[in-house]
CSV table of C-alpha atoms in Angstrom, one decimal:
chain,number,residue,atom,x,y,z
A,305,MET,CA,-32.6,-49.3,128.0
A,306,SER,CA,-30.5,-51.6,130.4
A,307,TYR,CA,-27.0,-52.8,129.6
A,308,SER,CA,-28.3,-56.4,129.4
A,309,SER,CA,-30.7,-55.3,126.6
A,310,LEU,CA,-27.9,-53.5,124.7
A,311,LEU,CA,-25.7,-56.5,125.0
A,312,ALA,CA,-28.4,-58.8,123.8
A,313,PHE,CA,-29.1,-56.5,120.8
A,314,ALA,CA,-25.4,-56.3,119.9
A,315,GLY,CA,-25.0,-60.1,120.4
A,316,VAL,CA,-27.9,-61.1,118.1
A,317,TRP,CA,-26.8,-58.8,115.3
A,318,ALA,CA,-23.2,-59.9,115.7
A,319,VAL,CA,-24.2,-63.6,115.3
A,320,VAL,CA,-26.4,-62.8,112.3
A,321,ASN,CA,-23.5,-60.9,110.6
A,322,LEU,CA,-21.0,-63.7,111.4
A,323,ALA,CA,-23.4,-66.3,110.0
A,324,ASN,CA,-23.8,-64.3,106.8
A,325,ARG,CA,-20.1,-63.9,106.4
A,326,LEU,CA,-19.7,-67.7,106.8
A,327,ARG,CA,-22.6,-68.2,104.4
A,328,ARG,CA,-24.5,-70.1,107.0
A,329,LEU,CA,-27.9,-68.3,106.8
A,330,PRO,CA,-30.8,-70.5,105.9
A,331,PRO,CA,-32.3,-70.3,102.3
A,332,GLY,CA,-34.5,-67.3,101.8
A,333,LEU,CA,-32.8,-65.4,104.6
A,334,ASP,CA,-30.7,-62.4,103.3
A,335,LEU,CA,-28.7,-59.8,105.2
A,336,LEU,CA,-29.0,-56.7,103.1
A,337,SER,CA,-27.1,-54.5,105.5
A,338,PRO,CA,-25.5,-55.0,108.9
A,339,LEU,CA,-28.8,-54.2,110.6
A,340,TYR,CA,-31.3,-55.2,108.0
A,341,LEU,CA,-32.3,-58.9,107.8
A,342,ARG,CA,-35.0,-60.1,105.3
A,343,PHE,CA,-36.7,-63.4,104.7
A,344,SER,CA,-38.6,-64.0,101.4
A,345,THR,CA,-40.6,-66.8,99.9
A,346,THR,CA,-42.7,-67.7,96.9
A,347,THR,CA,-44.7,-70.5,98.6
A,348,LEU,CA,-47.7,-68.2,99.4
A,349,ASN,CA,-48.1,-66.8,95.8
A,350,ASN,CA,-50.6,-69.5,94.7
A,351,ALA,CA,-52.6,-69.3,97.9
A,352,ILE,CA,-53.0,-65.6,97.5
A,353,ALA,CA,-53.9,-65.9,93.8
A,354,LYS,CA,-56.6,-68.5,94.7
A,355,LEU,CA,-58.0,-66.3,97.5
A,356,SER,CA,-58.3,-63.3,95.2
A,357,GLY,CA,-60.5,-65.3,92.8
A,358,GLN,CA,-62.7,-66.9,95.4
A,359,VAL,CA,-63.9,-64.0,97.5
A,360,PRO,CA,-67.1,-62.4,96.1
A,361,LEU,CA,-67.5,-58.6,95.7
A,362,LEU,CA,-63.7,-58.1,96.1
A,363,ASP,CA,-63.5,-55.3,93.6
A,364,THR,CA,-66.3,-53.4,95.5
A,365,PHE,CA,-64.6,-54.1,98.8
A,366,TYR,CA,-61.3,-52.6,97.5
A,367,SER,CA,-63.1,-49.7,95.8
A,368,LEU,CA,-64.4,-48.7,99.2
A,369,GLY,CA,-60.8,-48.8,100.4
A,370,ILE,CA,-60.0,-46.0,97.9
A,371,VAL,CA,-62.6,-43.7,99.6
A,372,VAL,CA,-61.3,-44.7,103.1
A,373,SER,CA,-57.7,-44.1,102.1
A,374,MET,CA,-58.4,-40.6,100.8
A,375,CYS,CA,-60.3,-39.8,104.0
A,376,SER,CA,-57.3,-41.2,106.0
A,377,MET,CA,-54.9,-39.0,104.0
A,378,ALA,CA,-56.9,-35.9,105.1
A,379,LEU,CA,-56.9,-37.1,108.7
A,380,GLY,CA,-53.2,-37.9,108.5
A,381,ILE,CA,-52.3,-34.4,107.3
A,382,ALA,CA,-54.4,-32.9,110.1
A,383,VAL,CA,-52.7,-35.1,112.7
A,384,LEU,CA,-49.3,-34.3,111.3
A,385,LEU,CA,-49.9,-30.5,111.5
A,386,ALA,CA,-51.2,-30.9,115.1
A,387,ALA,CA,-48.1,-33.0,116.0
A,388,ALA,CA,-45.8,-30.4,114.4
A,389,ALA,CA,-47.4,-27.5,116.3
A,390,GLN,CA,-47.2,-29.5,119.6
A,391,ILE,CA,-43.6,-30.4,119.1
A,392,ALA,CA,-42.6,-26.9,118.1
A,393,ALA,CA,-44.3,-25.5,121.2
A,394,ARG,CA,-42.5,-28.1,123.4
A,395,LEU,CA,-39.2,-27.0,121.8
A,396,ASP,CA,-40.1,-23.3,122.3
A,397,LEU,CA,-39.9,-22.7,118.6
A,398,ILE,CA,-43.3,-21.0,118.6
A,399,PRO,CA,-44.9,-19.0,121.4
A,400,THR,CA,-47.8,-20.6,123.3
A,401,THR,CA,-49.8,-19.8,126.4
A,402,ASP,CA,-51.6,-23.1,126.6
A,403,THR,CA,-49.5,-25.0,129.2
A,404,ALA,CA,-52.1,-27.8,129.5
A,405,GLN,CA,-51.7,-28.5,125.8
A,406,THR,CA,-47.9,-28.8,125.9
A,407,ALA,CA,-48.2,-31.1,128.9
A,408,LEU,CA,-50.3,-33.6,127.0
A,409,PRO,CA,-48.7,-36.8,125.6
A,410,LEU,CA,-47.2,-36.3,122.1
A,411,VAL,CA,-49.6,-36.8,119.2
A,412,LEU,CA,-46.8,-38.6,117.4
A,413,GLY,CA,-44.0,-40.2,119.4
A,414,PRO,CA,-41.3,-42.7,118.7
A,415,VAL,CA,-41.8,-46.3,119.7
A,416,ILE,CA,-38.4,-47.7,120.8
A,417,PRO,CA,-38.3,-51.0,122.8
A,418,GLY,CA,-36.7,-50.5,126.2
A,419,ILE,CA,-37.0,-46.7,126.1
A,420,THR,CA,-40.5,-45.6,125.2
A,421,LEU,CA,-41.9,-49.1,125.2
A,422,PRO,CA,-41.8,-51.3,128.4
A,423,THR,CA,-39.6,-54.3,127.9
A,424,ALA,CA,-42.4,-56.3,129.5
A,425,HIS,CA,-44.5,-55.5,126.4
A,426,LEU,CA,-41.8,-56.5,123.9
A,427,VAL,CA,-43.6,-59.7,122.8
A,428,HIS,CA,-46.9,-57.9,122.3
A,429,TYR,CA,-45.0,-55.2,120.3
A,430,VAL,CA,-43.3,-57.6,117.9
A,431,VAL,CA,-46.4,-59.8,117.4
A,432,ALA,CA,-48.7,-56.8,116.9
A,433,LEU,CA,-46.3,-55.0,114.5
A,434,LEU,CA,-45.8,-58.2,112.4
A,435,LEU,CA,-49.6,-58.8,112.3
A,436,CYS,CA,-50.3,-55.2,111.2
A,437,ALA,CA,-47.5,-55.2,108.6
A,438,GLY,CA,-48.5,-58.6,107.3
A,439,VAL,CA,-52.2,-57.7,107.0
A,440,HIS,CA,-51.2,-54.4,105.2
A,441,GLU,CA,-49.0,-56.2,102.7
A,442,LEU,CA,-51.6,-59.0,102.3
A,443,GLY,CA,-54.0,-56.2,101.1
A,444,HIS,CA,-51.6,-55.1,98.4
A,445,ALA,CA,-51.0,-58.8,97.4
A,446,ILE,CA,-54.7,-59.8,97.1
A,447,ALA,CA,-55.7,-56.6,95.2
A,448,ALA,CA,-52.7,-57.1,92.8
A,449,ALA,CA,-53.6,-60.8,92.2
A,450,ARG,CA,-57.2,-59.6,91.5
A,451,ALA,CA,-55.9,-57.2,88.9
A,452,ASN,CA,-53.7,-60.0,87.3
A,453,VAL,CA,-50.5,-58.4,88.5
A,454,HIS,CA,-47.9,-61.2,89.2
A,455,ILE,CA,-46.6,-61.5,92.8
A,456,ARG,CA,-42.9,-62.2,92.8
A,457,ARG,CA,-42.5,-63.0,96.4
A,458,VAL,CA,-43.6,-62.0,99.9
A,459,GLY,CA,-41.6,-61.9,103.2
A,460,VAL,CA,-40.8,-60.3,106.5
A,461,PHE,CA,-37.8,-58.2,107.6
A,462,LEU,CA,-36.1,-56.9,110.7
A,463,ALA,CA,-34.6,-53.4,110.5
A,464,VAL,CA,-32.5,-52.7,113.7
A,465,VAL,CA,-35.3,-53.4,116.2
A,466,TRP,CA,-38.4,-52.8,114.0
A,467,PRO,CA,-40.0,-55.9,112.3
A,468,GLY,CA,-42.1,-55.5,109.2
A,469,ALA,CA,-43.4,-57.3,106.0
A,470,PHE,CA,-43.2,-56.7,102.3
A,471,VAL,CA,-44.7,-57.9,99.0
A,472,GLU,CA,-42.8,-57.6,95.7
A,473,LEU,CA,-44.9,-57.3,92.5
A,474,SER,CA,-44.1,-57.4,88.8
A,475,ARG,CA,-43.2,-53.8,87.9
A,476,ARG,CA,-44.1,-54.3,84.2
A,477,GLN,CA,-47.6,-55.6,84.9
A,478,LEU,CA,-48.2,-53.1,87.6
A,479,ASP,CA,-47.3,-50.2,85.2
A,480,ARG,CA,-49.7,-51.6,82.6
A,481,ALA,CA,-52.6,-51.8,84.9
A,482,ALA,CA,-55.4,-49.2,84.7
A,483,VAL,CA,-55.6,-46.3,87.2
A,484,GLY,CA,-58.6,-47.9,88.9
A,485,ALA,CA,-56.9,-51.2,89.4
A,486,ARG,CA,-53.7,-49.6,90.6
A,487,LEU,CA,-55.6,-47.3,93.0
A,488,ARG,CA,-57.2,-50.4,94.5
A,489,ILE,CA,-53.8,-52.1,94.9
A,490,VAL,CA,-52.1,-49.0,96.5
A,491,CYS,CA,-55.0,-48.3,98.8
A,492,ALA,CA,-55.6,-51.9,99.8
A,493,GLY,CA,-52.9,-51.9,102.5
A,494,VAL,CA,-54.4,-48.8,104.3
A,495,TRP,CA,-57.9,-50.3,103.9
A,496,HIS,CA,-56.8,-53.6,105.5
A,497,ASN,CA,-55.3,-51.8,108.4
A,498,ALA,CA,-58.5,-49.7,108.9
A,499,VAL,CA,-60.6,-52.9,108.9
A,500,MET,CA,-58.1,-54.5,111.3
A,501,ALA,CA,-58.4,-51.5,113.7
A,502,ILE,CA,-62.2,-51.8,113.7
A,503,VAL,CA,-62.0,-55.6,114.5
A,504,ALA,CA,-59.4,-55.0,117.3
A,505,TRP,CA,-61.6,-52.2,118.8
A,506,LEU,CA,-64.7,-54.4,118.8
A,507,LEU,CA,-62.7,-57.3,120.5
A,508,VAL,CA,-61.3,-55.0,123.1
A,509,HIS,CA,-64.8,-53.5,123.8
A,510,GLY,CA,-66.6,-56.7,124.6
A,511,GLY,CA,-65.9,-59.1,121.8
A,512,LEU,CA,-63.0,-60.8,123.6
A,513,GLY,CA,-65.1,-61.3,126.7
A,514,ILE,CA,-67.9,-63.0,124.7
A,515,MET,CA,-65.4,-65.3,123.0
A,516,LEU,CA,-63.8,-66.3,126.3
A,517,ARG,CA,-67.1,-66.5,128.2
A,518,PRO,CA,-67.1,-70.3,128.4
A,519,GLY,CA,-63.9,-70.3,130.6
A,520,TRP,CA,-63.9,-66.8,132.2
A,521,THR,CA,-66.5,-64.7,133.9
A,522,PRO,CA,-66.6,-60.8,134.0
A,523,VAL,CA,-65.5,-59.0,137.1
A,524,GLU,CA,-66.8,-55.6,138.2
A,525,GLY,CA,-63.6,-53.6,137.7
A,526,ALA,CA,-60.0,-54.5,136.8
A,527,MET,CA,-58.6,-57.6,138.5
A,528,VAL,CA,-54.9,-57.7,139.2
A,529,VAL,CA,-53.2,-60.7,137.6
A,530,SER,CA,-49.5,-59.7,138.0
A,531,VAL,CA,-47.3,-57.2,139.8
A,532,LEU,CA,-43.7,-56.8,139.0
A,533,PRO,CA,-41.4,-57.7,142.0
A,534,ASP,CA,-39.6,-54.3,141.8
A,535,SER,CA,-42.9,-52.3,141.9
A,536,PRO,CA,-43.7,-50.3,145.0
A,537,LEU,CA,-47.1,-52.0,145.0
A,538,SER,CA,-45.6,-55.5,145.2
A,539,GLY,CA,-47.0,-57.1,148.4
A,540,ARG,CA,-49.4,-54.1,148.9
A,541,LEU,CA,-51.8,-55.0,146.0
A,542,PRO,CA,-52.6,-58.7,146.2
A,543,LEU,CA,-53.1,-60.8,143.1
A,544,ARG,CA,-56.8,-61.3,142.2
A,545,SER,CA,-57.6,-58.0,143.9
A,546,VAL,CA,-60.3,-56.0,142.0
A,547,VAL,CA,-59.5,-52.3,141.4
A,548,LEU,CA,-62.8,-50.4,141.6
A,549,GLU,CA,-61.7,-46.8,141.4
A,550,ILE,CA,-58.6,-44.7,140.7
A,551,ASP,CA,-59.1,-41.3,142.3
A,552,ASP,CA,-62.7,-40.4,141.3
A,553,ILE,CA,-62.7,-42.5,138.1
A,554,LYS,CA,-64.8,-45.6,138.6
A,555,LEU,CA,-63.6,-48.7,136.8
A,556,ASN,CA,-66.5,-51.0,137.7
A,557,ILE,CA,-68.8,-49.5,135.1
A,558,VAL,CA,-69.1,-49.3,131.3
A,559,ASP,CA,-69.9,-45.7,130.4
A,560,ARG,CA,-72.2,-44.4,127.6
A,561,PHE,CA,-69.2,-44.2,125.3
A,562,GLY,CA,-68.5,-47.9,125.6
A,563,ALA,CA,-65.3,-47.5,127.7
A,564,THR,CA,-64.6,-50.8,129.5
A,565,PRO,CA,-62.9,-51.1,132.9
A,566,LEU,CA,-59.6,-51.9,131.2
A,567,ALA,CA,-59.9,-49.0,128.7
A,568,ARG,CA,-60.6,-46.6,131.6
A,569,TRP,CA,-57.6,-48.1,133.5
A,570,THR,CA,-55.3,-47.4,130.5
A,571,THR,CA,-56.7,-43.9,129.9
A,572,VAL,CA,-56.3,-42.8,133.6
A,573,LEU,CA,-52.7,-44.1,133.8
A,574,THR,CA,-51.4,-43.1,130.3
A,575,ALA,CA,-53.5,-40.1,129.1
A,576,THR,CA,-53.9,-37.9,132.1
A,577,THR,CA,-51.4,-35.2,133.2
A,578,SER,CA,-52.5,-33.9,136.6
A,579,SER,CA,-54.7,-34.7,139.6
A,580,ARG,CA,-57.3,-32.3,138.1
A,581,ASP,CA,-57.9,-34.8,135.3
A,582,THR,CA,-59.0,-37.6,137.7
A,583,HIS,CA,-60.7,-35.7,140.6
A,584,ASN,CA,-64.3,-34.5,140.6
A,585,ALA,CA,-63.7,-32.7,144.0
A,586,GLY,CA,-61.0,-31.7,146.3
A,587,PHE,CA,-60.4,-32.3,150.0
A,588,CYS,CA,-60.9,-30.0,153.0
A,589,ALA,CA,-57.7,-29.5,154.9
A,590,ALA,CA,-56.3,-27.0,157.4
A,591,GLY,CA,-52.8,-26.1,158.4
A,592,ASN,CA,-49.4,-26.1,156.7
A,593,LEU,CA,-46.6,-28.6,157.7
A,594,ASP,CA,-44.1,-27.0,155.3
A,595,ASP,CA,-40.6,-28.0,156.1
A,596,GLY,CA,-39.1,-26.0,153.3
A,597,LEU,CA,-38.5,-29.0,151.1
A,598,CYS,CA,-41.9,-30.5,150.5
A,599,CYS,CA,-42.8,-28.3,147.5
A,600,GLU,CA,-39.2,-28.2,146.2
A,601,MET,CA,-39.8,-30.4,143.1
A,602,SER,CA,-37.5,-31.1,140.2
A,603,PRO,CA,-37.1,-33.9,137.6
A,604,LEU,CA,-34.8,-35.5,140.0
A,605,PHE,CA,-37.2,-35.1,142.9
A,606,PRO,CA,-40.7,-35.1,141.4
A,607,LEU,CA,-42.3,-35.9,144.7
A,608,GLY,CA,-40.4,-33.2,146.6
A,609,GLU,CA,-37.2,-33.2,148.5
A,610,SER,CA,-38.7,-33.7,152.0
A,611,PRO,CA,-37.3,-36.7,153.9
A,612,ASP,CA,-40.8,-37.2,155.3
A,613,THR,CA,-42.5,-39.4,152.7
A,614,HIS,CA,-45.9,-38.6,154.3
A,615,LEU,CA,-45.6,-34.9,153.4
A,616,PHE,CA,-46.8,-33.8,149.9
A,617,CYS,CA,-47.4,-30.5,148.2
A,618,PHE,CA,-51.0,-29.4,147.7
A,619,ASP,CA,-52.7,-26.6,145.7
A,620,GLY,CA,-56.1,-25.1,145.8
A,621,PHE,CA,-58.8,-27.1,144.0
A,622,SER,CA,-60.5,-24.2,142.3
A,623,ALA,CA,-57.4,-22.3,141.6
A,624,SER,CA,-53.6,-22.6,142.1
A,625,ASP,CA,-53.2,-20.8,145.4
A,626,THR,CA,-50.1,-20.7,147.4
A,627,SER,CA,-48.7,-24.2,147.8
A,628,ARG,CA,-48.8,-25.8,151.2
A,629,CYS,CA,-47.5,-29.1,152.6
A,630,LEU,CA,-49.9,-31.6,154.2
A,631,ASP,CA,-49.9,-35.1,155.5
A,632,LEU,CA,-50.8,-37.1,152.4
A,633,HIS,CA,-52.7,-39.9,154.1
A,634,ASP,CA,-54.5,-37.6,156.6
A,635,VAL,CA,-55.9,-35.3,153.9
A,636,PHE,CA,-57.6,-38.1,152.0
A,637,GLU,CA,-59.7,-38.9,155.1
A,638,HIS,CA,-61.2,-35.3,155.1
A,639,PRO,CA,-64.6,-34.3,153.6
A,640,ARG,CA,-64.8,-33.6,149.9
A,641,CYS,CA,-65.3,-30.1,148.5
A,642,GLN,CA,-65.7,-28.0,145.3
A,643,SER,CA,-64.4,-24.7,146.8
A,644,ASP,CA,-63.1,-23.2,150.0
A,645,ALA,CA,-66.7,-22.3,150.9
A,646,ASP,CA,-67.6,-26.0,151.3
A,647,CYS,CA,-65.0,-26.4,154.1
A,648,ALA,CA,-65.9,-25.7,157.7
A,649,GLU,CA,-62.2,-25.0,158.3
A,650,GLY,CA,-59.2,-24.9,156.1
A,651,LEU,CA,-59.1,-24.9,152.3
A,652,CYS,CA,-60.2,-27.1,149.4
A,653,VAL,CA,-57.0,-28.7,148.0
A,654,LEU,CA,-55.6,-31.3,145.7
A,655,PRO,CA,-52.1,-32.9,145.5
A,656,SER,CA,-49.9,-31.1,143.0
A,657,SER,CA,-46.7,-31.8,141.1
A,658,PRO,CA,-45.6,-30.4,137.7
A,659,PHE,CA,-44.0,-33.7,136.8
A,660,SER,CA,-45.6,-36.8,135.5
A,661,ALA,CA,-43.5,-38.9,137.9
A,662,GLY,CA,-44.9,-37.0,140.9
A,663,ARG,CA,-48.5,-38.0,140.7
A,664,VAL,CA,-50.5,-39.2,143.7
A,665,LEU,CA,-53.3,-41.7,143.0
A,666,ARG,CA,-55.9,-43.1,145.4
A,667,ILE,CA,-56.6,-46.8,144.5
A,668,LEU,CA,-59.8,-48.3,145.8
A,669,HIS,CA,-59.6,-52.1,145.6
A,670,ARG,CA,-61.2,-55.2,147.0
A,671,ALA,CA,-58.9,-58.0,148.1
A,672,PRO,CA,-59.8,-61.6,147.3
A,673,THR,CA,-60.0,-62.4,151.1
A,674,ASN,CA,-61.9,-59.3,152.1
A,675,ARG,CA,-65.2,-58.1,150.6
A,676,GLU,CA,-64.8,-54.6,152.0
A,677,PRO,CA,-63.1,-52.2,149.7
A,678,GLN,CA,-59.7,-50.9,150.8
A,679,LYS,CA,-57.9,-47.7,150.0
A,680,LEU,CA,-54.3,-47.6,148.8
A,681,VAL,CA,-52.2,-44.5,148.1
A,682,TYR,CA,-49.7,-44.6,145.2
A,683,ALA,CA,-47.1,-41.9,144.7
A,684,GLY,CA,-45.0,-42.0,141.5
A,685,SER,CA,-45.4,-42.2,137.8
A,686,PRO,CA,-48.8,-43.4,136.5
A,687,MET,CA,-47.1,-44.9,133.5
A,688,ASP,CA,-44.9,-47.0,135.8
A,689,LEU,CA,-48.1,-48.2,137.6
A,690,TRP,CA,-49.6,-49.2,134.2
A,691,THR,CA,-46.4,-51.0,133.3
A,692,HIS,CA,-45.8,-52.8,136.6
A,693,VAL,CA,-49.4,-53.9,137.3
A,694,GLN,CA,-51.3,-56.0,134.8
A,695,VAL,CA,-55.1,-56.3,135.1
A,696,SER,CA,-57.9,-58.2,133.5
A,697,ALA,CA,-61.6,-57.8,133.2
A,698,LEU,CA,-62.2,-61.6,133.3
A,699,HIS,CA,-61.9,-64.2,136.1
A,700,PRO,CA,-61.3,-67.9,135.3
A,701,ARG,CA,-64.1,-70.2,136.2
A,702,TRP,CA,-61.6,-73.0,137.1
A,703,SER,CA,-58.3,-72.8,138.8
A,704,TRP,CA,-56.4,-74.6,136.1
A,705,LEU,CA,-57.1,-71.9,133.6
A,706,PRO,CA,-54.4,-69.2,133.3
A,707,ILE,CA,-55.4,-66.1,135.1
A,708,SER,CA,-53.4,-63.8,132.9
A,709,LEU,CA,-54.5,-65.1,129.4
A,710,PRO,CA,-57.3,-62.5,128.9
A,711,ALA,CA,-55.0,-59.7,130.0
A,712,GLN,CA,-52.3,-60.8,127.6
A,713,LEU,CA,-54.8,-61.0,124.7
A,714,GLU,CA,-56.3,-57.7,125.6
A,715,ALA,CA,-52.8,-56.1,125.7
A,716,LEU,CA,-52.0,-57.6,122.3
A,717,LEU,CA,-55.3,-56.3,120.8
A,718,GLN,CA,-54.6,-52.8,122.2
A,719,TYR,CA,-51.3,-52.8,120.4
A,720,VAL,CA,-52.9,-54.2,117.3
A,721,PHE,CA,-55.4,-51.4,117.4
A,722,ALA,CA,-52.8,-48.7,118.0
A,723,PHE,CA,-50.4,-50.0,115.2
A,724,SER,CA,-53.3,-50.5,112.8
A,725,MET,CA,-54.4,-46.9,113.2
A,726,ALA,CA,-50.8,-45.7,112.8
A,727,PHE,CA,-50.4,-47.7,109.6
A,728,CYS,CA,-53.7,-46.5,108.3
A,729,VAL,CA,-53.2,-42.8,109.0
A,730,LEU,CA,-49.4,-42.4,108.5
A,731,ASN,CA,-49.0,-44.6,105.5
A,732,SER,CA,-51.7,-42.6,103.6
A,733,LEU,CA,-49.7,-39.4,103.9
A,734,PRO,CA,-48.4,-38.2,100.5
A,735,ALA,CA,-44.8,-38.5,101.5
A,736,TYR,CA,-41.9,-40.2,99.8
A,737,HIS,CA,-41.7,-44.0,100.4
A,738,LEU,CA,-45.3,-44.1,101.7
A,739,ASP,CA,-48.4,-45.3,99.9
A,740,GLY,CA,-49.9,-41.8,100.1
A,741,ILE,CA,-47.7,-40.3,97.4
A,742,HIS,CA,-48.9,-43.0,94.9
A,743,ILE,CA,-52.5,-42.5,96.0
A,744,LEU,CA,-52.2,-38.7,95.4
A,745,ARG,CA,-50.6,-39.1,91.9
A,746,LEU,CA,-53.1,-41.7,90.7
A,747,THR,CA,-56.0,-39.6,92.0
A,748,LEU,CA,-54.7,-36.6,90.1
A,749,ILE,CA,-54.5,-38.6,86.9
A,750,TRP,CA,-58.0,-39.8,87.5
A,751,LEU,CA,-59.3,-36.3,88.1
A,752,GLU,CA,-57.5,-34.9,85.0
A,753,SER,CA,-59.0,-37.6,82.7
A,754,SER,CA,-62.5,-36.3,83.0
A,755,SER,CA,-63.3,-37.6,79.5
A,756,ALA,CA,-62.9,-41.2,80.6
A,757,PRO,CA,-66.1,-42.8,82.0
A,758,THR,CA,-64.3,-44.8,84.8
A,759,ALA,CA,-60.9,-45.0,86.4
A,760,ASP,CA,-60.5,-48.5,85.0
A,761,SER,CA,-60.4,-47.1,81.5
A,762,ILE,CA,-57.5,-44.8,82.1
A,763,ALA,CA,-54.0,-45.9,81.3
A,764,VAL,CA,-51.7,-45.6,84.4
A,765,ASP,CA,-48.8,-44.2,82.3
A,766,MET,CA,-50.8,-41.2,81.3
A,767,PRO,CA,-48.7,-38.2,82.3
A,768,LEU,CA,-49.8,-35.6,84.8
A,769,GLY,CA,-50.5,-32.0,83.7
A,770,VAL,CA,-47.9,-29.3,84.5
A,771,TRP,CA,-49.8,-27.8,87.4
A,772,ALA,CA,-50.9,-31.2,88.8
A,773,CYS,CA,-47.3,-32.4,88.6
A,774,HIS,CA,-46.1,-29.4,90.5
A,775,PHE,CA,-48.8,-29.8,93.1
A,776,CYS,CA,-47.9,-33.4,93.6
A,777,ASN,CA,-44.2,-32.8,93.9
A,778,VAL,CA,-44.5,-29.8,96.2
A,779,THR,CA,-47.1,-31.5,98.5
A,780,SER,CA,-45.0,-34.6,98.8
A,781,LEU,CA,-41.8,-32.6,99.6
A,782,LEU,CA,-43.6,-30.5,102.2
A,783,ILE,CA,-45.3,-33.5,103.9
A,784,THR,CA,-42.0,-35.4,103.9
A,785,LEU,CA,-40.1,-32.6,105.5
A,786,LEU,CA,-42.8,-32.1,108.0
A,787,LEU,CA,-42.9,-35.8,108.9
A,788,VAL,CA,-39.1,-36.0,109.2
A,789,GLY,CA,-39.2,-32.8,111.3
A,790,CYS,CA,-41.8,-34.4,113.7
A,791,VAL,CA,-39.7,-37.6,114.0
A,792,ALA,CA,-36.5,-35.6,114.7
A,793,GLY,CA,-38.3,-33.3,117.1
A,794,SER,CA,-39.9,-36.1,119.1
A,795,ILE,CA,-36.6,-37.9,119.4
A,796,LEU,CA,-35.0,-34.6,120.5
A,797,LEU,CA,-37.7,-34.2,123.2
A,798,LEU,CA,-37.0,-37.7,124.3
A,799,ILE,CA,-33.3,-37.0,124.7
A,800,MET,CA,-34.0,-33.7,126.5
């Protein structure tokens, strides 16, 4: 995070605290702590109540949400266990021999603007997080109104740098509701996020292109719409160029799994860890130009310490042989190979670096003024490339249409999908202060009341049996400790 970002953060919160001290905050806006600002209103209560009474089959819709939430709880526990094992292996707390697994991106990682989140995506982050939180709380509110539980107020908040939303219900009426009604209320938030994730996925995988079809036409690949001025590709990758391939991954096709060019662009640059992930074959090369520094790599010098920027470290394609230094641009002009036997002379090699910031990518693109594809070699962090270069799968039909609008909408939808899935899976965990603990308790009450014909005939204040109560408490404690441990471990890895 830059000093300017830190100053802006401190300045905003200083102004808010000063306005609160002088009693100048607008009505409905409350500063509950020095870094927690909340806005609440009652103006939406009647609209939510009317909506809950006008939509048909709403009880069936939210009953389906109970099933989805329980499945999401099981998935969330599995994801949490996988994340805990991965973080423990990264911290050398448990022995592991799978180095490829520990090199993969974290299953659960902190999202911190300016640190793990590019500042260029800050607007997408805030809007997507508010949308997901708002839709989540709207689910609770509509299901509560449907069960005749009074909504006191709804609102949004900002905690440090994380925005969110909330709904406040009548505690007395909520406690008097039957188990079935309360389960629908508690599960409605997770269910809304699951539906939102499905809608965002459909829009990203073709729906957005159909909606924008009157003003934009598809391109065969990923069209460059912006390049940050401080990027090493600034001036080398012209605007409106169409990226066709990254290494051996073709972007100008939609595969059988429905991955679009933009999805493949994102996957290659954010979810791959080495050159072997993006190459189907190596390159035949002979000789060794080792200057003693080319393969000396470290976090400070991920591309090697050689002063000759054309030299790079290569390993064998089929196996990690003795490293050798070769001319980066010269090697990529040599024939392709699967093994050393395919080469008339030399060995079959691939560029190699143990650090994510030391990747080498071959970018095949077609410039707007040249129909012949051109090759471009990028050396550095793929994540930086993803951050610095914004691409789109649509081209405007008329020059007055903004070229970057589809890309901005696509980026927003990708964040909406990611945050919706996170809300759906993590919020269903049976941990303290999450919806999952209430889902687990209400489900156990339902299962214990086998004499009742339906969940709607069970009083919510019915006490849990001794063993069910112990199971609920122990499970919630273990999941909470595991979740806190994963958060602390991921932050520790970030610091290290």
